[in-house]
Coordinates of C-alpha atoms and ligand atoms in Angstrom, one line a residue:
X46 CA 20.8 104.3 116.4
X47 CA 24.0 105.0 114.2
X48 CA 26.2 102.2 113.9
X49 CA 28.7 102.0 117.0
X50 CA 31.2 101.2 114.4
X51 CA 31.0 104.4 112.4
X52 CA 31.6 106.2 115.7
X53 CA 34.8 104.4 115.8
X54 CA 35.5 105.4 112.2
X55 CA 34.9 109.4 112.5
X56 CA 37.2 108.8 115.7
X57 CA 40.0 107.3 113.7
X58 CA 39.9 109.6 111.2
X59 CA 40.0 113.1 113.1
X60 CA 43.0 111.4 114.9
X61 CA 44.5 110.5 111.2
X62 CA 44.1 113.8 110.5
X63 CA 46.3 115.0 113.6
X64 CA 48.8 112.8 112.0
X65 CA 48.4 109.8 114.4
X66 CA 48.6 107.3 112.3
X67 CA 48.6 104.5 114.9
X68 CA 44.8 103.9 114.5
X69 CA 42.5 100.7 115.4
X70 CA 39.6 100.4 114.1
X71 CA 36.9 97.3 114.2
X72 CA 36.4 95.2 111.0
X73 CA 33.8 93.1 111.9
X74 CA 31.5 91.9 111.0
X75 CA 32.4 91.9 107.1
X76 CA 29.6 94.1 105.9
X77 CA 29.8 97.0 103.8
X78 CA 29.8 99.2 107.0
X79 CA 33.2 96.8 107.8
X80 CA 34.7 96.9 104.6
X81 CA 34.4 100.2 105.2
X82 CA 36.8 99.9 108.2
X83 CA 38.6 97.3 106.6
X84 CA 40.1 100.3 104.1
X85 CA 40.3 102.9 106.8
X86 CA 42.5 100.2 108.5
X87 CA 44.6 99.5 105.4
X88 CA 44.8 103.6 104.7
X89 CA 45.9 104.1 108.3
X90 CA 48.7 100.9 107.9
X91 CA 49.7 102.8 104.3
X92 CA 50.3 105.8 106.2
X93 CA 52.2 105.0 109.1
X94 CA 55.0 103.0 106.2
X95 CA 54.9 106.2 104.2
X96 CA 55.8 108.0 107.6
X97 CA 58.7 106.0 108.5
X98 CA 60.0 106.1 105.3
X99 CA 60.2 110.1 105.6
X100 CA 61.4 110.1 108.8
X101 CA 64.5 107.2 107.6
X102 CA 64.8 109.5 104.7
X103 CA 65.3 113.1 106.9
X104 CA 67.9 110.7 109.1
X105 CA 69.9 110.0 106.0
X106 CA 69.7 113.5 104.6
X107 CA 71.1 114.7 107.9
X108 CA 73.7 112.6 108.6
X109 CA 74.8 113.2 104.8
X110 CA 74.6 116.2 105.3
X111 CA 76.9 116.0 108.9
X112 CA 79.9 114.2 107.2
X113 CA 81.4 116.1 104.8
X114 CA 83.8 114.0 102.7
X115 CA 82.3 111.6 100.3
X116 CA 83.4 108.6 102.1
X117 CA 82.4 109.6 105.8
X118 CA 78.7 110.3 104.3
X119 CA 78.5 106.7 102.5
X120 CA 80.1 105.1 105.9
X121 CA 77.8 107.3 107.7
X122 CA 74.8 106.3 105.8
X123 CA 75.6 102.9 104.4
X124 CA 73.3 101.3 107.0
X125 CA 70.3 103.9 106.9
X126 CA 69.1 102.2 103.5
X127 CA 68.3 99.5 105.1
X128 CA 64.7 100.4 105.9
X129 CA 64.4 101.0 102.5
X130 CA 66.0 98.9 100.0
X131 CA 67.5 95.5 100.8
X132 CA 71.2 95.3 100.3
X133 CA 74.2 93.4 101.5
X134 CA 76.7 95.8 99.6
X135 CA 76.1 99.0 97.9
X136 CA 79.1 100.3 96.0
X137 CA 79.8 104.1 94.7
X138 CA 80.9 104.7 90.8
X139 CA 82.3 108.4 89.6
X140 CA 82.3 109.2 85.7
X141 CA 85.5 110.9 85.0
X142 CA 85.4 114.6 83.3
X143 CA 85.9 113.6 80.0
X144 CA 82.9 111.0 80.6
X145 CA 84.6 108.2 78.8
X146 CA 85.6 106.0 82.6
X147 CA 83.7 104.8 85.6
X148 CA 86.2 104.4 88.4
X149 CA 84.5 102.8 91.7
X150 CA 84.9 105.7 94.7
X151 CA 83.6 103.6 97.3
X152 CA 82.1 100.4 98.1
X153 CA 81.3 98.4 101.9
X154 CA 79.4 94.9 102.1
X155 CA 78.3 92.6 104.9
X156 CA 80.3 89.9 103.0
X157 CA 84.4 89.3 104.3
X158 CA 85.1 89.7 101.0
X159 CA 85.4 93.1 98.1
X160 CA 86.4 92.0 94.8
X161 CA 85.3 95.1 92.9
X162 CA 87.6 98.0 94.7
X163 CA 87.9 101.4 95.1
X164 CA 90.5 102.5 92.0
X165 CA 88.9 99.6 89.7
X166 CA 87.7 101.5 86.7
X167 CA 86.2 100.6 82.8
X168 CA 85.5 102.7 79.9
X169 CA 81.7 103.9 79.8
X170 CA 81.2 103.9 76.0
X171 CA 79.1 100.6 75.5
X172 CA 79.1 99.6 78.5
X173 CA 75.5 98.5 79.8
X174 CA 76.4 102.1 82.3
X175 CA 75.3 104.3 79.0
X176 CA 72.0 102.7 78.9
X177 CA 71.3 103.4 82.7
X178 CA 72.4 106.9 81.9
X179 CA 70.9 107.4 78.6
X180 CA 67.2 106.5 79.7
X181 CA 67.8 107.8 83.0
X182 CA 66.3 104.5 84.6
X183 CA 67.7 102.8 87.5
X184 CA 67.9 99.0 86.3
X185 CA 67.1 95.6 87.9
X186 CA 69.0 92.4 87.5
X187 CA 66.9 89.8 89.8
X188 CA 69.8 86.6 89.0
X189 CA 73.2 88.1 88.6
X190 CA 74.7 84.6 87.6
X191 CA 71.9 84.1 84.5
X192 CA 73.3 87.5 83.7
X193 CA 77.0 86.6 83.8
X194 CA 76.5 83.4 81.8
X195 CA 74.8 85.6 79.5
X196 CA 77.6 88.2 79.3
X197 CA 80.9 86.5 80.5
X198 CA 82.9 89.5 78.8
X199 CA 81.5 92.2 81.9
X200 CA 84.3 91.9 84.3
X201 CA 82.8 94.0 87.2
X202 CA 79.1 91.5 87.5
X203 CA 82.3 88.5 87.9
X204 CA 83.7 90.2 90.3
X205 CA 80.4 91.2 92.6
X206 CA 79.4 87.7 91.7
X207 CA 82.9 86.1 93.0
X208 CA 81.4 88.5 96.3
X209 CA 78.4 86.3 96.4
X210 CA 76.2 88.6 95.4
X211 CA 73.2 87.5 93.4
X212 CA 70.9 90.3 92.4
X213 CA 71.3 93.8 91.7
X214 CA 69.7 97.1 91.5
X215 CA 72.1 100.3 89.3
X216 CA 70.6 103.7 90.2
X217 CA 72.0 107.0 88.2
X218 CA 73.1 109.7 89.8
X219 CA 72.2 113.1 88.1
X220 CA 73.3 116.6 88.9
X221 CA 72.4 119.9 86.9
X222 CA 71.1 117.4 84.4
X223 CA 74.6 116.0 84.2
X224 CA 75.1 112.4 84.9
X225 CA 77.8 112.3 87.2
X226 CA 78.1 108.7 88.7
X227 CA 76.0 105.2 89.4
X228 CA 75.0 104.0 93.4
X229 CA 74.6 99.8 93.1
X230 CA 72.8 98.2 95.7
X231 CA 73.3 94.4 95.4
X232 CA 71.9 91.5 97.3
X233 CA 73.1 87.7 98.0
X234 CA 69.7 87.0 97.5
X235 CA 68.3 86.4 94.3
X236 CA 65.3 88.2 93.3
X237 CA 65.9 91.1 95.9
X238 CA 64.6 93.9 93.8
X239 CA 61.3 94.8 92.6
X240 CA 59.8 98.5 90.9
X241 CA 59.1 99.5 94.5
X242 CA 62.9 99.5 95.3
X243 CA 63.3 101.7 92.6
X244 CA 60.4 104.2 93.6
X245 CA 62.3 104.7 96.6
X246 CA 65.5 105.5 94.9
X247 CA 64.0 108.0 92.8
X248 CA 63.0 109.7 95.6
X249 CA 65.9 110.5 97.2
X250 CA 67.7 110.1 94.1
X251 CA 67.9 113.9 93.1
X252 CA 69.4 114.8 96.8
X253 CA 71.8 111.9 97.2
X254 CA 73.1 113.0 93.7
X255 CA 73.7 116.6 94.8
X256 CA 75.0 115.8 98.1
X257 CA 77.4 113.2 96.6
X258 CA 78.3 116.2 94.3
X259 CA 79.4 118.5 97.2
X260 CA 80.7 115.9 98.9
X261 CA 82.7 114.5 96.0
X262 CA 84.2 118.5 95.8
X263 CA 84.9 118.8 99.0
X264 CA 87.1 115.4 99.1
X265 CA 88.7 116.6 95.9
X266 CA 89.8 119.8 97.9
X267 CA 91.1 118.1 100.6
X268 CA 93.5 115.9 98.9
X269 CA 94.4 118.8 97.2
X270 CA 95.2 120.3 100.3
X271 CA 96.4 117.4 101.8
X272 CA 98.9 117.4 99.1
X273 CA 100.1 120.6 99.3
X274 CA 100.5 120.5 102.8
X275 CA 102.9 117.4 102.4
X276 CA 104.8 119.0 99.8
X277 CA 105.1 122.4 102.5
X278 CA 106.7 119.9 104.8
X279 CA 108.9 118.7 102.6
X280 CA 110.2 122.1 101.6
X281 CA 110.4 123.1 105.6
X282 CA 112.8 119.5 106.0
X283 CA 114.9 120.8 102.7
X284 CA 115.6 124.0 104.0
X285 CA 116.0 123.1 107.6
X286 CA 118.3 120.6 106.2
X287 CA 120.1 123.0 103.4
X288 CA 120.9 125.0 106.5
X289 CA 122.2 122.5 108.6
X290 CA 124.1 120.9 105.6
X291 CA 125.7 125.0 105.0
X292 CA 127.0 124.9 108.9
X293 CA 128.7 121.4 108.3
X294 CA 130.2 122.4 104.7
X295 CA 131.4 125.5 106.2
X296 CA 133.0 123.9 108.7
X297 CA 134.3 120.9 106.5
X298 CA 136.1 123.8 104.2
X299 CA 137.2 125.8 107.5
X300 CA 139.1 123.1 109.3
X301 CA 141.5 122.4 106.2
X302 CA 141.7 126.5 105.6
X303 CA 143.0 126.9 109.2
X304 CA 145.2 124.2 108.7
X305 CA 146.7 125.3 105.1
X306 CA 147.0 129.1 106.8
X307 CA 148.9 127.8 109.6
X308 CA 151.3 125.4 107.6
X309 CA 151.5 128.5 105.2
X310 CA 152.7 130.7 108.0
X311 CA 155.3 128.2 109.3
X312 CA 157.1 128.2 105.6
X313 CA 157.1 131.4 105.5
X314 CA 158.9 132.1 108.8
X315 CA 162.1 131.9 107.7
X316 CA 163.4 131.6 111.7
X317 CA 161.4 129.0 112.2
X318 CA 164.2 126.0 111.7
X319 CA 162.3 123.0 109.5
X320 CA 164.3 120.3 107.6
X321 CA 163.7 119.4 103.7
X322 CA 162.0 116.4 104.6
X323 CA 159.9 118.1 107.0
X324 CA 158.9 121.0 104.7
X325 CA 157.9 118.1 102.3
X326 CA 155.5 116.9 104.2
X327 CA 154.0 119.6 104.9
X328 CA 153.7 120.5 101.3
X329 CA 151.9 117.3 101.0
X330 CA 149.5 118.1 103.6
X331 CA 148.5 121.0 101.7
X332 CA 148.0 119.0 98.3
X333 CA 146.0 116.7 100.5
X334 CA 143.8 119.4 102.4
X335 CA 143.2 121.5 99.1
X336 CA 142.5 118.0 97.4
X337 CA 139.9 117.4 99.8
X338 CA 138.3 120.8 99.5
X339 CA 138.1 120.8 96.0
X340 CA 136.2 117.4 96.1
X341 CA 134.0 119.2 98.6
X342 CA 133.4 122.1 96.2
X343 CA 132.8 120.3 93.3
X344 CA 130.2 117.9 94.8
X345 CA 128.4 121.4 95.9
X346 CA 128.5 122.3 92.4
X347 CA 127.1 119.3 91.4
X348 CA 124.4 119.3 93.1
X349 CA 123.4 122.6 92.5
X350 CA 124.3 121.9 88.8
X351 CA 122.1 118.8 88.6
X352 CA 119.1 120.6 90.9
X353 CA 119.5 122.9 88.3
X354 CA 118.8 120.7 85.4
X355 CA 122.1 120.9 83.7
X356 CA 123.2 117.5 84.0
X357 CA 124.2 116.4 80.6
X358 CA 125.6 113.1 79.8
X359 CA 128.5 112.8 76.9
X360 CA 127.3 108.6 77.0
X361 CA 130.1 106.3 74.3
X362 CA 130.0 102.8 74.7
X363 CA 132.0 101.5 77.4
X364 CA 133.5 97.5 77.1
X365 CA 132.5 95.5 80.0
X366 CA 134.0 94.2 82.8
X367 CA 137.2 96.4 81.6
X368 CA 135.6 99.7 82.5
X369 CA 134.2 98.3 86.0
X370 CA 137.8 96.4 86.6
X371 CA 139.7 100.0 86.2
X372 CA 137.9 101.5 88.7
X373 CA 137.6 98.4 91.7
X374 CA 141.2 98.1 91.0
X375 CA 142.2 101.8 91.9
X376 CA 140.0 101.2 95.5
X377 CA 141.6 98.3 96.0
X378 CA 144.8 100.3 96.1
X379 CA 143.5 102.9 98.3
X380 CA 141.8 100.3 100.5
X381 CA 144.8 98.4 101.4
X382 CA 145.6 101.3 103.7
X383 CA 142.3 100.2 106.0
X384 CA 143.5 96.4 105.4
X385 CA 140.1 96.1 103.4
X386 CA 139.9 94.3 100.4
X387 CA 138.1 95.2 97.2
X388 CA 137.4 92.4 94.6
X389 CA 135.6 92.6 91.5
X390 CA 133.8 89.2 91.9
X391 CA 131.2 88.3 89.0
X392 CA 131.6 90.1 86.0
X393 CA 130.2 89.9 82.4
X394 CA 131.7 91.2 79.3
X395 CA 129.2 93.4 77.0
X396 CA 128.8 96.6 76.4
X397 CA 127.3 99.3 78.4
X398 CA 126.4 103.1 77.3
X399 CA 126.9 105.6 79.6
X400 CA 128.3 108.6 80.4
X401 CA 132.6 107.5 81.6
X402 CA 133.0 110.5 84.3
X403 CA 129.3 110.1 85.6
X404 CA 129.4 106.2 85.9
X405 CA 132.6 106.4 87.9
X406 CA 131.5 108.9 90.3
X407 CA 128.5 106.5 90.9
X408 CA 131.1 103.8 91.3
X409 CA 133.1 105.9 93.2
X410 CA 130.6 106.5 95.8
X411 CA 129.2 103.4 96.1
X412 CA 132.8 101.7 97.2
X413 CA 134.1 104.1 98.6
X414 CA 131.2 103.7 100.8
X415 CA 131.5 100.3 101.6
X416 CA 134.7 100.7 102.6
X417 CA 134.4 103.9 104.5
X418 CA 131.6 102.7 106.4
X419 CA 132.5 98.9 107.0
X420 CA 135.4 97.7 110.1
X421 CA 138.7 97.8 108.3
X422 CA 139.5 94.6 107.3
X423 CA 136.6 93.5 105.8
X424 CA 135.8 92.7 102.2
X425 CA 133.5 94.3 99.6
X426 CA 132.6 92.6 96.6
X427 CA 131.6 94.4 93.1
X428 CA 129.6 92.7 90.5
X429 CA 128.2 93.6 87.2
X430 CA 126.3 91.6 84.9
X431 CA 123.6 92.0 82.5
X432 CA 119.7 91.8 83.1
X433 CA 116.5 92.8 82.1
X434 CA 117.7 94.8 79.1
X435 CA 120.4 96.2 81.0
X436 CA 123.4 96.3 83.3
X437 CA 123.0 95.7 86.8
X438 CA 125.7 96.9 89.2
X439 CA 126.6 96.0 92.9
X440 CA 128.5 96.5 95.5
X441 CA 128.3 94.6 98.7
X442 CA 129.8 95.1 102.3
X443 CA 129.8 93.6 105.4
X444 CA 129.4 96.7 107.4
X445 CA 127.1 98.0 110.0
X446 CA 124.1 97.5 107.2
X447 CA 121.2 100.6 106.6
X448 CA 118.6 100.6 109.4
X449 CA 115.2 101.4 108.7
X450 CA 115.0 104.6 109.9
X451 CA 117.7 105.6 107.8
X452 CA 116.3 104.3 104.6
X453 CA 114.3 106.8 103.6
X454 CA 116.8 109.4 103.7
X455 CA 119.4 107.5 102.2
X456 CA 119.4 108.9 98.9
X457 CA 118.4 112.8 99.6
X458 CA 120.5 115.5 100.1
X459 CA 122.8 116.2 102.5
X460 CA 122.4 112.8 104.9
X461 CA 124.7 112.6 107.3
X462 CA 123.2 108.9 108.8
X463 CA 123.6 106.8 111.9
X464 CA 126.6 104.8 109.8
X465 CA 130.0 107.3 110.5
X466 CA 133.6 106.2 108.8
X467 CA 135.3 103.8 110.4
X468 CA 138.8 105.1 109.5
X469 CA 138.7 108.7 109.5
X470 CA 137.5 109.3 106.3
X471 CA 135.5 112.4 105.2
X472 CA 131.5 112.4 105.0
X473 CA 129.5 115.1 103.5
X474 CA 126.3 113.3 103.3
X475 CA 126.3 114.1 99.3
X476 CA 127.4 110.7 97.7
X477 CA 124.4 109.0 97.4
X478 CA 121.9 112.1 96.5
X479 CA 124.6 112.5 93.4
X480 CA 124.5 108.9 92.6
X481 CA 120.8 108.5 92.5
X482 CA 120.3 111.7 89.9
X483 CA 123.1 110.1 87.9
X484 CA 121.5 107.5 88.0
X485 CA 118.2 108.7 87.2
X486 CA 119.2 110.6 84.1
X487 CA 120.9 107.6 82.9
X488 CA 117.1 106.5 82.8
X489 CA 118.0 103.7 86.3
X490 CA 117.0 102.9 89.5
X491 CA 119.7 102.3 92.0
X492 CA 118.3 100.9 95.5
X493 CA 120.0 99.0 98.3
X494 CA 119.1 95.3 100.1
X495 CA 120.4 95.2 103.8
X496 CA 119.9 94.1 106.8
X497 CA 121.1 95.9 109.4
X498 CA 124.3 94.2 111.6
X499 CA 125.2 91.9 108.2
X500 CA 125.6 94.5 105.3
X501 CA 124.8 96.3 102.5
X502 CA 124.5 95.6 98.8
X503 CA 123.8 98.8 97.1
X504 CA 122.8 98.4 93.5
X505 CA 122.0 99.6 90.4
X506 CA 120.2 98.4 87.3
X507 CA 121.2 100.9 84.3
X508 CA 119.3 100.2 80.6
X509 CA 121.6 99.3 78.0
X510 CA 121.1 102.4 76.5
X511 CA 120.2 105.6 78.0
X512 CA 116.8 107.6 76.8
X513 CA 117.5 109.9 74.3
Ligands
ATP873 N1 127.8 101.2 102.7 C1 127.2 101.4 103.7 N2 126.3 101.2 104.5 C2 126.2 101.7 105.9 N3 125.9 103.6 105.5 C3 126.1 103.7 104.5 C4 127.1 103.1 103.3 N4 126.8 104.1 102.2 C5 126.0 105.3 102.7 N5 125.6 105.1 104.4 C6 125.2 106.2 104.9 O1 124.7 106.7 104.3 C7 125.0 108.0 104.4 C8 125.4 108.7 103.5 O2 126.1 108.7 102.1 P1 126.5 109.3 100.8 O3 127.6 108.6 100.2 O4 125.5 109.8 100.5 O5 127.5 110.3 101.9 P2 128.6 110.3 102.7 O6 129.8 109.6 102.2 O7 129.1 110.6 104.1 O8 129.5 111.5 101.4 P3 130.2 111.8 100.5 O9 129.6 110.6 99.6 O10 129.6 113.6 100.3 O11 131.7 112.0 101.0 C9 126.4 107.8 104.8 O12 126.9 109.4 105.5 C10 126.2 106.7 105.7 O13 125.4 107.3 107.1
MG874 MG1 129.8 108.9 100.0

């Protein structure tokens, strides 16, 4: 009569053949038949583990295919590898097109802090990563502290050790025979990795590499698309601004023109009785109006000229602070009608090499703005001193300051913002845009420090010598 166990083994083999790996067979007593049972049971366990692994890989593949952007893919699969490879952190780096540098593209960790972040890059040549590329074999470091002691110059090891990592498995990603990057698994446990994990990685490496490459391409395309879209939006915005500005400029030119026309017809009409004084006043008015129109046209021409790249600087050595003092004195005089004081506060001596006409234009606009947008009777301070191999010129006022919303638009073309002139002065919104371009043409920087409601300090830094 056949051993009862043999019948059970035959049944189990049939179930295994049909894909049901959760079989239990009797293994005692440990005679020859029992040993056969043990072997069968071990085989069933092994097959079950393999099936679980394959299922996991299927899931990862599905998830990888579902997310197209690389970061989404990696974020999606971060937890999925755990069943296959132990880790507390995964990093992913790409080799650049020339093959010269490796740059971190993505990293995620269970630990609170990531030190080796996206953007970290290092040369490939001569690094330990180069060997991994050359052999195509993953590398295990099971004691990162000891490794760092032996190779204290390894910045990347120092960073992940600082994150708390103690062992690592570095895997090359290869697409069409070309190395594209690396996947770094790290664990807070020393000795976390063995050849089993290398095998697991090798089984998924090819697919992972291809998908990483695809995801990277899509990410790049998406980034380029986003840049183009942002540029388009900027163009649309500029176009709208230009249109509304043209409307404003036309309006600003039309008003003085119609009053000049009116005055001219009054002056021509011999039957209209006017005194000599009245006649002089009317002529003065014409002079003033044409002056304003010319200034506006000059500004418009300036913008289009500068836009066309035709801003030519005629630089010369300007004696400081005399150059600034003369400009400040002129504005001080003009501002008396508004009861505003304009003073040169701190002024250093020295030489600034710049285009005098253009630099005057810069200071004219900053000082006239300070007077124009501050309440009558306030004070405007001008300072000029040397700093960082150049000159820092500041104009401080007691006006409304610059609101955060206005800040971004301040130096762009045609910006008439929330602050309005306090004494009926003209405002076309071109001054600061021109000023910025002039400063930048000198190789300088312009910006403003301001707490809304507490005045503004516009500052310009110019190199002592503009770039050739
Ligand atoms: N010192 C300041 N304080 C508060 N707001 C300011 C100051 N300077 C400029 N602004 C704001 O920035 C806007 C742009 O200034 P900008 O000098 O470019 O043009 P504008 O003074 O209006 O005209 P333009 O200088 O062409 O005659 C102004 O309309 C104003 O709202
Ligand atoms: Mg201005």
